[in-house]
Amino acid sequence: MIGINVYLALIAIATLLSMYRVFRGPTTVDRLVAVDIMTTITTGLMVLFALYYKRMIFLDVALVYAILAFGGVIAFARYLEGGL
């Protein structure tokens, strides 16, 4: 499927740009946002795998991963803010 190859190329580019921001981000908040973007990219990758392999269990895993990633980012942001 040519569509999957295009999606994977776009995901690879987005991951590289996010990794650049993680390593070169001037502040900790920039790095946190980049990590959040990479978790979102990973969730999208799991959804693509679910569509490609026609296994709907990957959608459940992606949903749980997204919820846990959101909670982790919120907890770390509260820690940086000094409210935790």
mmCIF file of C-alpha atoms in Angstrom:
data_model
loop_
_atom_site.group_PDB
_atom_site.id
_atom_site.type_symbol
_atom_site.label_atom_id
_atom_site.label_comp_id
_atom_site.label_asym_id
_atom_site.label_seq_id
_atom_site.Cartn_x
_atom_site.Cartn_y
_atom_site.Cartn_z
ATOM 1 C CA MET A 1 0.000 0.000 0.000
ATOM 2 C CA ILE A 2 1.539 3.255 -1.096
ATOM 3 C CA GLY A 3 -0.516 5.279 1.391
ATOM 4 C CA ILE A 4 1.107 3.575 4.359
ATOM 5 C CA ASN A 5 4.575 4.410 3.016
ATOM 6 C CA VAL A 6 3.683 8.091 2.736
ATOM 7 C CA TYR A 7 2.297 8.100 6.283
ATOM 8 C CA LEU A 8 5.390 6.380 7.628
ATOM 9 C CA ALA A 9 7.652 8.897 5.892
ATOM 10 C CA LEU A 10 5.698 11.791 7.390
ATOM 11 C CA ILE A 11 5.830 10.173 10.822
ATOM 12 C CA ALA A 12 9.599 9.727 10.488
ATOM 13 C CA ILE A 13 10.048 13.396 9.592
ATOM 14 C CA ALA A 14 7.851 14.505 12.495
ATOM 15 C CA THR A 15 9.783 12.252 14.880
ATOM 16 C CA LEU A 16 13.110 13.651 13.739
ATOM 17 C CA LEU A 17 11.889 17.216 14.194
ATOM 18 C CA SER A 18 10.572 16.389 17.660
ATOM 19 C CA MET A 19 13.825 14.703 18.635
ATOM 20 C CA TYR A 20 15.704 17.805 17.509
ATOM 21 C CA ARG A 21 13.542 19.892 19.832
ATOM 22 C CA VAL A 22 14.106 17.439 22.701
ATOM 23 C CA PHE A 23 17.881 17.663 22.388
ATOM 24 C CA ARG A 24 18.209 21.334 21.417
ATOM 25 C CA GLY A 25 15.208 22.869 23.213
ATOM 26 C CA PRO A 26 16.240 25.992 25.068
ATOM 27 C CA THR A 27 13.924 25.325 28.022
ATOM 28 C CA THR A 28 12.572 22.330 29.860
ATOM 29 C CA VAL A 29 9.044 23.210 28.768
ATOM 30 C CA ASP A 30 10.093 23.003 25.105
ATOM 31 C CA ARG A 31 11.505 19.567 25.759
ATOM 32 C CA LEU A 32 8.316 18.496 27.522
ATOM 33 C CA VAL A 33 6.187 19.642 24.601
ATOM 34 C CA ALA A 34 8.456 17.744 22.194
ATOM 35 C CA VAL A 35 8.094 14.565 24.252
ATOM 36 C CA ASP A 36 4.313 15.065 24.240
ATOM 37 C CA ILE A 37 4.410 15.405 20.466
ATOM 38 C CA MET A 38 6.399 12.171 20.210
ATOM 39 C CA THR A 39 3.808 10.333 22.324
ATOM 40 C CA THR A 40 1.112 11.636 20.012
ATOM 41 C CA ILE A 41 3.118 10.437 17.013
ATOM 42 C CA THR A 42 3.499 7.019 18.635
ATOM 43 C CA THR A 43 -0.248 6.844 19.208
ATOM 44 C CA GLY A 44 -0.857 7.631 15.550
ATOM 45 C CA LEU A 45 1.657 4.968 14.572
ATOM 46 C CA MET A 46 -0.233 2.394 16.645
ATOM 47 C CA VAL A 47 -3.456 3.361 14.886
ATOM 48 C CA LEU A 48 -1.738 2.933 11.511
ATOM 49 C CA PHE A 49 -0.550 -0.517 12.581
ATOM 50 C CA ALA A 50 -4.104 -1.383 13.598
ATOM 51 C CA LEU A 51 -5.375 -0.390 10.164
ATOM 52 C CA TYR A 52 -2.576 -2.116 8.282
ATOM 53 C CA TYR A 53 -2.696 -5.415 10.170
ATOM 54 C CA LYS A 54 -6.482 -5.273 10.665
ATOM 55 C CA ARG A 55 -6.029 -5.940 14.402
ATOM 56 C CA MET A 56 -8.324 -3.794 16.486
ATOM 57 C CA ILE A 57 -6.481 -4.623 19.707
ATOM 58 C CA PHE A 58 -3.879 -2.047 18.647
ATOM 59 C CA LEU A 59 -6.570 0.619 18.907
ATOM 60 C CA ASP A 60 -7.170 -0.299 22.538
ATOM 61 C CA VAL A 61 -3.449 -0.211 23.223
ATOM 62 C CA ALA A 62 -3.177 3.184 21.509
ATOM 63 C CA LEU A 63 -6.034 4.554 23.609
ATOM 64 C CA VAL A 64 -4.498 3.375 26.882
ATOM 65 C CA TYR A 65 -1.078 4.672 25.804
ATOM 66 C CA ALA A 66 -2.528 8.087 24.951
ATOM 67 C CA ILE A 67 -4.307 8.343 28.307
ATOM 68 C CA LEU A 68 -1.177 7.364 30.239
ATOM 69 C CA ALA A 69 0.979 9.750 28.209
ATOM 70 C CA PHE A 70 -1.449 12.592 28.849
ATOM 71 C CA GLY A 71 -1.397 11.895 32.575
ATOM 72 C CA GLY A 72 2.388 11.778 32.569
ATOM 73 C CA VAL A 73 2.726 15.099 30.775
ATOM 74 C CA ILE A 74 0.228 16.743 33.129
ATOM 75 C CA ALA A 75 2.076 15.383 36.179
ATOM 76 C CA PHE A 76 5.450 16.567 34.873
ATOM 77 C CA ALA A 77 4.047 19.988 33.986
ATOM 78 C CA ARG A 78 2.623 20.339 37.494
ATOM 79 C CA TYR A 79 6.006 19.324 38.897
ATOM 80 C CA LEU A 80 7.760 21.988 36.819
ATOM 81 C CA GLU A 81 5.216 24.533 37.963
ATOM 82 C CA GLY A 82 5.902 23.626 41.578
ATOM 83 C CA GLY A 83 2.359 22.519 42.349
ATOM 84 C CA LEU A 84 2.950 18.826 42.919
#
